Amino acid sequence: MASSSSNLISLKTSDGTVFKVERALAKTMKTVQAIIEEADANIYMIPIHNVFSHHMDMIIDYYKLSVAGKSKEFSVEKLDNDELKDFLLAVHYLNMEDLFEVLTQAVADRLEKKSVGYVRKYFGIENDFTPEEYAAIRKKNDWAFKGDDIEPEEDEEKQEE
Amino acid sequence: MALNFSHRPIFPSGLSEDNLVLPMRMGNGYRVEGLPEKSGGSGSGSGDGFGNGWRDVDNCSVSKDILDLLPSDPFGMDISTTFTAITGWLEDLDLDFDYGGYRRDEIGASGENYPLFAGLNFIWNNAVRFHNFPSQGGSVCIDEKISQGVSGFGECSRREVGEPSCSYGSGSSCDMDGVLGFRCGYKDVAVASVSGDTNMDDVNCSEEDERSPHPAIALSLAYLSLSDLLVVERVCKYLRNVVRDDTLLWKTVHVDQPLNERITDDILFELTRRAQGKLLCLSLVECTWITDDGLRRILEANPTIIKLSVPGCTRLSIEGIVGMLKNHNSKEGTQGVKHLHIGGLYGVTQKHFEEIKLLLEHSKKSDLLGTDSQLQEHAKKSDLLGTDGQPKKHSHKPHFYCRWKLYRPFDDDRSLDIEVCPRCQNLRLIYDCPAESCQRLVGNATQACRACTLCIPRCSQCGRCINDSEYEETFCLELLCSFCSQPLVKLLGRTDGKAGLVSSVLPEQS
């Protein structure tokens, strides 16, 4: 089955679901586009690793909204932090510029005005500073944190360690 | 108004890049970035509290112990010199390492610094293993692939650093036109990091628990405000290095609430130094501690600045700004400032206005950005230039008065934000009127409701003119129109009007 003459491209997600998407949507995925262009023969089905079916559902929703000129209505508020992070990585893998911007902005919004402890927890990062290094870095940009609520949370986290 | 104008610089502006060992001095209570810190736990009892690590190493007899020889912070601001030093003593240790596995051609937008960053990550990880860290369960090694990929974005285009919004005074999410180029760079590098392999797998990481930062954070750094970036800098070593070393994160610096009340000349200079001379846009909103000298120093160090926005920075003088602009735009090799926002500065005369207009127009006509393709890309994405590389011409959006948005937004395309007031002929910020009745008069220059706030008083909340209508004057001496003051009156009515609200009612004129 040749896909080049058809307007639909078959994409197979990591969980085995096959999506038939419009060629125009596939073109917004630069990774997929590159695979199509580099293939010598017509591609029957393109596997997209790191992308699950629920990601594809949201990608298709976004595409439909953007085609209708309503891309600003696309919201990721219903996603929890882990889902948002995974979705961002999937979109990043597919190299979709517009949606990528939306998602990175969404992640940044969720980190806005959050404490150091929150950011560590959000991304699952452990503090690898020595106490001296941490004290030094705190003093270095202490000017930015004077009088803010950020410090108390940070201190609580340190006390727990 | 603060009376203390003196800010003793922590170090001279012309600091030699070869000088790694700098005196540790206190100035304004802030340390200078890039100063090496002492490793280990000693040296913390000195008067300034910062430790005297380097002085100890210099002045005392050199210890034969490797722990004393290794610097605790090889990633000072002086990257190239530090790298040379690190490779030097690691070679002395007969450490066999090979980071030639990094392939530059895999990285879309990296430059000559990519192998340096990649090598630094590798060397840092190796150096860390020599330290006897107290066991704390923290990660020591960084995921090499991620560090390889993300460190490479040092050469990619950047984002805008600032408060959540690039609009003045707003707290909403950032309007990051400057990010777009960075995002392209991010993708190129991140794809390379996913696809590229590395010899770093041969590195035996610490036996301690290794947790690499989630890759999503590296992708989101471009969208963080200045204060959020400084928070991220404290999260872990990897992110600290990324935030400090990625010049693209610092090509646009936007300082707004609440950091504007605290930032000084020296701190700002240190932050702008992270762009390594390639600062493109500088936006300081009501940064009342910034002086002419401080701003001049930044302009001299960054010939690539094309947008300067200093509204409400009351310590800056208009004469100083005009002088800086003349100096900056006339230098060879500089693109010249093409956009200037000085709303809120006092004493702007017609002469200043004409001079500034002339300088901005002249710089726009000059050769734009030379052959630096990255800067061109960044400026295009920052909405400063059109796709042909020429200054973009937009239709000017109306600017409504609001207590949170007194100044024009950062992404405003005007070359100069202040105008001649149609009523008083003074040079001030001019506001449009959102009232429906006034909207109909927009085309008529003489009758349009468009003037400075001294000529047309406006509601602090919605921006409507309140010349001939009922209004309230709040305790903070703000004016509220009748629409906006109703909820406030009701609230005060419930508390028996104890807030000291003064109401003024003007008779409606027919």
PDB file of C-alpha atoms in Angstrom, chain A:
ATOM      1  CA  MET A   1       0.000   0.000   0.000  1.00  0.00           C
ATOM      2  CA  ALA A   2       1.651   3.177  -1.107  1.00  0.00           C
ATOM      3  CA  SER A   3       1.162   6.124   1.131  1.00  0.00           C
ATOM      4  CA  SER A   4       2.645   8.708  -1.166  1.00  0.00           C
ATOM      5  CA  SER A   5      -0.389   8.808  -3.371  1.00  0.00           C
ATOM      6  CA  SER A   6      -2.740   8.910  -0.429  1.00  0.00           C
ATOM      7  CA  ASN A   7      -3.502  11.881   1.741  1.00  0.00           C
ATOM      8  CA  LEU A   8      -3.257   9.804   4.856  1.00  0.00           C
ATOM      9  CA  ILE A   9      -0.105   8.718   6.584  1.00  0.00           C
ATOM     10  CA  SER A  10      -0.125   5.769   8.939  1.00  0.00           C
ATOM     11  CA  LEU A  11       1.665   6.313  12.209  1.00  0.00           C
ATOM     12  CA  LYS A  12       2.143   3.547  14.730  1.00  0.00           C
ATOM     13  CA  THR A  13       2.636   4.634  18.312  1.00  0.00           C
ATOM     14  CA  SER A  14       4.692   2.875  20.961  1.00  0.00           C
ATOM     15  CA  ASP A  15       1.662   1.078  22.317  1.00  0.00           C
ATOM     16  CA  GLY A  16       0.828  -0.389  18.919  1.00  0.00           C
ATOM     17  CA  THR A  17      -2.040   1.866  17.964  1.00  0.00           C
ATOM     18  CA  VAL A  18      -2.132   2.941  14.342  1.00  0.00           C
ATOM     19  CA  PHE A  19      -3.275   6.433  13.525  1.00  0.00           C
ATOM     20  CA  LYS A  20      -4.063   7.558  10.046  1.00  0.00           C
ATOM     21  CA  VAL A  21      -3.339  11.226   9.904  1.00  0.00           C
ATOM     22  CA  GLU A  22      -3.545  13.783   7.188  1.00  0.00           C
ATOM     23  CA  ARG A  23      -0.419  14.467   5.263  1.00  0.00           C
ATOM     24  CA  ALA A  24      -0.587  18.075   6.361  1.00  0.00           C
ATOM     25  CA  LEU A  25      -0.462  17.021   9.989  1.00  0.00           C
ATOM     26  CA  ALA A  26       2.421  14.659   9.301  1.00  0.00           C
ATOM     27  CA  LYS A  27       4.244  17.572   7.721  1.00  0.00           C
ATOM     28  CA  THR A  28       4.130  19.457  10.992  1.00  0.00           C
ATOM     29  CA  MET A  29       6.074  16.565  12.504  1.00  0.00           C
ATOM     30  CA  LYS A  30       9.515  17.187  11.141  1.00  0.00           C
ATOM     31  CA  THR A  31      10.809  13.865  12.355  1.00  0.00           C
ATOM     32  CA  VAL A  32       8.133  12.015  10.432  1.00  0.00           C
ATOM     33  CA  GLN A  33       8.617  14.243   7.429  1.00  0.00           C
ATOM     34  CA  ALA A  34      12.305  13.469   7.405  1.00  0.00           C
ATOM     35  CA  ILE A  35      11.589   9.757   7.492  1.00  0.00           C
ATOM     36  CA  ILE A  36       9.187  10.064   4.569  1.00  0.00           C
ATOM     37  CA  GLU A  37      11.627  12.092   2.526  1.00  0.00           C
ATOM     38  CA  GLU A  38      14.536   9.799   3.158  1.00  0.00           C
ATOM     39  CA  ALA A  39      12.690   6.619   2.402  1.00  0.00           C
ATOM     40  CA  ASP A  40      13.562   5.216  -0.976  1.00  0.00           C
ATOM     41  CA  ALA A  41      10.364   3.310  -1.323  1.00  0.00           C
ATOM     42  CA  ASN A  42       6.910   4.285  -0.301  1.00  0.00           C
ATOM     43  CA  ILE A  43       6.408   3.891   3.369  1.00  0.00           C
ATOM     44  CA  TYR A  44       3.648   1.659   4.528  1.00  0.00           C
ATOM     45  CA  MET A  45       3.634   2.639   8.131  1.00  0.00           C
ATOM     46  CA  ILE A  46       5.865   4.871  10.172  1.00  0.00           C
ATOM     47  CA  PRO A  47       6.608   3.810  13.732  1.00  0.00           C
ATOM     48  CA  ILE A  48       6.918   6.682  16.158  1.00  0.00           C
ATOM     49  CA  HIS A  49       8.736   5.626  19.260  1.00  0.00           C
ATOM     50  CA  ASN A  50       8.361   7.511  22.508  1.00  0.00           C
ATOM     51  CA  VAL A  51       4.891   8.589  21.456  1.00  0.00           C
ATOM     52  CA  PHE A  52       1.824   6.938  22.912  1.00  0.00           C
ATOM     53  CA  SER A  53      -1.715   6.910  21.666  1.00  0.00           C
ATOM     54  CA  HIS A  54      -2.917   9.441  24.233  1.00  0.00           C
ATOM     55  CA  HIS A  55      -0.204  11.779  22.983  1.00  0.00           C
ATOM     56  CA  MET A  56      -1.411  11.355  19.422  1.00  0.00           C
ATOM     57  CA  ASP A  57      -4.958  12.118  20.484  1.00  0.00           C
ATOM     58  CA  MET A  58      -3.859  15.429  21.924  1.00  0.00           C
ATOM     59  CA  ILE A  59      -1.682  16.184  18.934  1.00  0.00           C
ATOM     60  CA  ILE A  60      -4.630  15.639  16.637  1.00  0.00           C
ATOM     61  CA  ASP A  61      -6.799  17.853  18.848  1.00  0.00           C
ATOM     62  CA  TYR A  62      -4.239  20.614  18.664  1.00  0.00           C
ATOM     63  CA  TYR A  63      -3.946  20.260  14.927  1.00  0.00           C
ATOM     64  CA  LYS A  64      -7.677  20.534  14.454  1.00  0.00           C
ATOM     65  CA  LEU A  65      -7.818  23.635  16.615  1.00  0.00           C
ATOM     66  CA  SER A  66      -4.905  25.271  14.869  1.00  0.00           C
ATOM     67  CA  VAL A  67      -6.390  24.612  11.450  1.00  0.00           C
ATOM     68  CA  ALA A  68      -9.567  26.286  12.655  1.00  0.00           C
ATOM     69  CA  GLY A  69      -7.539  29.225  13.934  1.00  0.00           C
ATOM     70  CA  LYS A  70      -8.277  28.386  17.532  1.00  0.00           C
ATOM     71  CA  SER A  71      -4.902  27.155  18.654  1.00  0.00           C
ATOM     72  CA  LYS A  72      -5.127  29.325  21.743  1.00  0.00           C
ATOM     73  CA  GLU A  73      -8.025  27.237  22.947  1.00  0.00           C
ATOM     74  CA  PHE A  74      -5.773  24.245  23.304  1.00  0.00           C
ATOM     75  CA  SER A  75      -5.188  23.634  26.959  1.00  0.00           C
ATOM     76  CA  VAL A  76      -3.050  21.209  28.886  1.00  0.00           C
ATOM     77  CA  GLU A  77      -4.393  22.136  32.280  1.00  0.00           C
ATOM     78  CA  LYS A  78      -6.049  18.782  32.677  1.00  0.00           C
ATOM     79  CA  LEU A  79      -2.693  17.024  32.452  1.00  0.00           C
ATOM     80  CA  ASP A  80      -0.808  16.466  35.638  1.00  0.00           C
ATOM     81  CA  ASN A  81       2.858  17.341  35.852  1.00  0.00           C
ATOM     82  CA  ASP A  82       4.191  13.952  34.808  1.00  0.00           C
ATOM     83  CA  GLU A  83       1.812  13.673  31.886  1.00  0.00           C
ATOM     84  CA  LEU A  84       2.772  17.124  30.723  1.00  0.00           C
ATOM     85  CA  LYS A  85       6.456  16.311  30.885  1.00  0.00           C
ATOM     86  CA  ASP A  86       6.003  13.108  28.933  1.00  0.00           C
ATOM     87  CA  PHE A  87       3.861  14.853  26.356  1.00  0.00           C
ATOM     88  CA  LEU A  88       6.519  17.500  25.950  1.00  0.00           C
ATOM     89  CA  LEU A  89       9.145  14.877  25.300  1.00  0.00           C
ATOM     90  CA  ALA A  90       6.917  13.132  22.768  1.00  0.00           C
ATOM     91  CA  VAL A  91       6.285  16.366  20.899  1.00  0.00           C
ATOM     92  CA  HIS A  92       9.941  17.167  21.104  1.00  0.00           C
ATOM     93  CA  TYR A  93      10.778  13.833  19.571  1.00  0.00           C
ATOM     94  CA  LEU A  94       8.374  14.483  16.731  1.00  0.00           C
ATOM     95  CA  ASN A  95       9.889  17.925  16.307  1.00  0.00           C
ATOM     96  CA  MET A  96       6.647  19.857  16.110  1.00  0.00           C
ATOM     97  CA  GLU A  97       7.610  23.453  16.548  1.00  0.00           C
ATOM     98  CA  ASP A  98       4.333  25.158  17.411  1.00  0.00           C
ATOM     99  CA  LEU A  99       3.054  22.580  19.832  1.00  0.00           C
ATOM    100  CA  PHE A 100       6.505  22.343  21.349  1.00  0.00           C
ATOM    101  CA  GLU A 101       6.427  26.038  22.143  1.00  0.00           C
ATOM    102  CA  VAL A 102       3.025  25.710  23.727  1.00  0.00           C
ATOM    103  CA  LEU A 103       4.118  22.848  25.936  1.00  0.00           C
ATOM    104  CA  THR A 104       7.437  24.308  27.010  1.00  0.00           C
ATOM    105  CA  GLN A 105       5.614  27.480  27.915  1.00  0.00           C
ATOM    106  CA  ALA A 106       3.108  25.414  29.884  1.00  0.00           C
ATOM    107  CA  VAL A 107       5.888  23.693  31.823  1.00  0.00           C
ATOM    108  CA  ALA A 108       7.519  27.041  32.502  1.00  0.00           C
ATOM    109  CA  ASP A 109       4.193  28.415  33.699  1.00  0.00           C
ATOM    110  CA  ARG A 110       3.885  25.577  36.168  1.00  0.00           C
ATOM    111  CA  LEU A 111       7.319  26.385  37.516  1.00  0.00           C
ATOM    112  CA  GLU A 112       6.637  30.076  37.752  1.00  0.00           C
ATOM    113  CA  LYS A 113       7.470  31.519  41.144  1.00  0.00           C
ATOM    114  CA  LYS A 114       8.012  28.113  42.642  1.00  0.00           C
ATOM    115  CA  SER A 115      10.651  27.248  45.173  1.00  0.00           C
ATOM    116  CA  VAL A 116      13.833  25.285  44.608  1.00  0.00           C
ATOM    117  CA  GLY A 117      12.331  22.335  46.442  1.00  0.00           C
ATOM    118  CA  TYR A 118       9.282  22.353  44.224  1.00  0.00           C
ATOM    119  CA  VAL A 119      11.376  22.338  41.060  1.00  0.00           C
ATOM    120  CA  ARG A 120      13.417  19.421  42.366  1.00  0.00           C
ATOM    121  CA  LYS A 121      10.298  17.496  43.203  1.00  0.00           C
ATOM    122  CA  TYR A 122       8.628  18.379  39.923  1.00  0.00           C
ATOM    123  CA  PHE A 123      11.479  16.989  37.860  1.00  0.00           C
ATOM    124  CA  GLY A 124      12.655  14.343  40.266  1.00  0.00           C
ATOM    125  CA  ILE A 125      16.051  15.945  40.711  1.00  0.00           C
ATOM    126  CA  GLU A 126      18.165  15.337  43.758  1.00  0.00           C
ATOM    127  CA  ASN A 127      20.267  17.970  45.368  1.00  0.00           C
ATOM    128  CA  ASP A 128      23.876  17.109  44.605  1.00  0.00           C
ATOM    129  CA  PHE A 129      25.430  20.196  46.089  1.00  0.00           C
ATOM    130  CA  THR A 130      27.656  19.908  49.076  1.00  0.00           C
ATOM    131  CA  PRO A 131      26.505  22.084  51.949  1.00  0.00           C
ATOM    132  CA  GLU A 132      29.343  24.468  51.246  1.00  0.00           C
ATOM    133  CA  GLU A 133      28.550  24.713  47.577  1.00  0.00           C
ATOM    134  CA  TYR A 134      24.924  25.259  48.311  1.00  0.00           C
ATOM    135  CA  ALA A 135      25.714  27.922  50.868  1.00  0.00           C
ATOM    136  CA  ALA A 136      27.939  29.609  48.330  1.00  0.00           C
ATOM    137  CA  ILE A 137      25.371  29.561  45.595  1.00  0.00           C
ATOM    138  CA  ARG A 138      22.735  30.840  47.958  1.00  0.00           C
ATOM    139  CA  LYS A 139      24.868  33.738  48.962  1.00  0.00           C
ATOM    140  CA  LYS A 140      25.711  34.510  45.384  1.00  0.00           C
ATOM    141  CA  ASN A 141      22.167  35.145  44.315  1.00  0.00           C
ATOM    142  CA  ASP A 142      20.693  35.809  47.702  1.00  0.00           C
ATOM    143  CA  TRP A 143      19.767  39.265  46.481  1.00  0.00           C
ATOM    144  CA  ALA A 144      17.075  37.709  44.330  1.00  0.00           C
ATOM    145  CA  PHE A 145      15.434  35.888  47.191  1.00  0.00           C
ATOM    146  CA  LYS A 146      15.376  38.432  49.969  1.00  0.00           C
ATOM    147  CA  GLY A 147      12.042  38.654  51.590  1.00  0.00           C
ATOM    148  CA  ASP A 148      10.440  36.080  49.304  1.00  0.00           C
ATOM    149  CA  ASP A 149       8.495  33.050  50.383  1.00  0.00           C
ATOM    150  CA  ILE A 150      10.852  30.798  48.514  1.00  0.00           C
ATOM    151  CA  GLU A 151      13.418  30.549  51.237  1.00  0.00           C
ATOM    152  CA  PRO A 152      11.257  29.065  54.008  1.00  0.00           C
ATOM    153  CA  GLU A 153      10.217  26.134  51.821  1.00  0.00           C
ATOM    154  CA  GLU A 154      13.780  25.575  50.887  1.00  0.00           C
ATOM    155  CA  ASP A 155      14.820  25.575  54.495  1.00  0.00           C
ATOM    156  CA  GLU A 156      12.151  23.063  55.348  1.00  0.00           C
ATOM    157  CA  GLU A 157      13.434  20.781  52.645  1.00  0.00           C
ATOM    158  CA  LYS A 158      16.952  21.069  53.926  1.00  0.00           C
ATOM    159  CA  GLN A 159      15.823  20.244  57.428  1.00  0.00           C
ATOM    160  CA  GLU A 160      14.226  17.091  56.163  1.00  0.00           C
ATOM    161  CA  GLU A 161      17.503  15.887  54.658  1.00  0.00           C
TER     162      GLU A 161
END
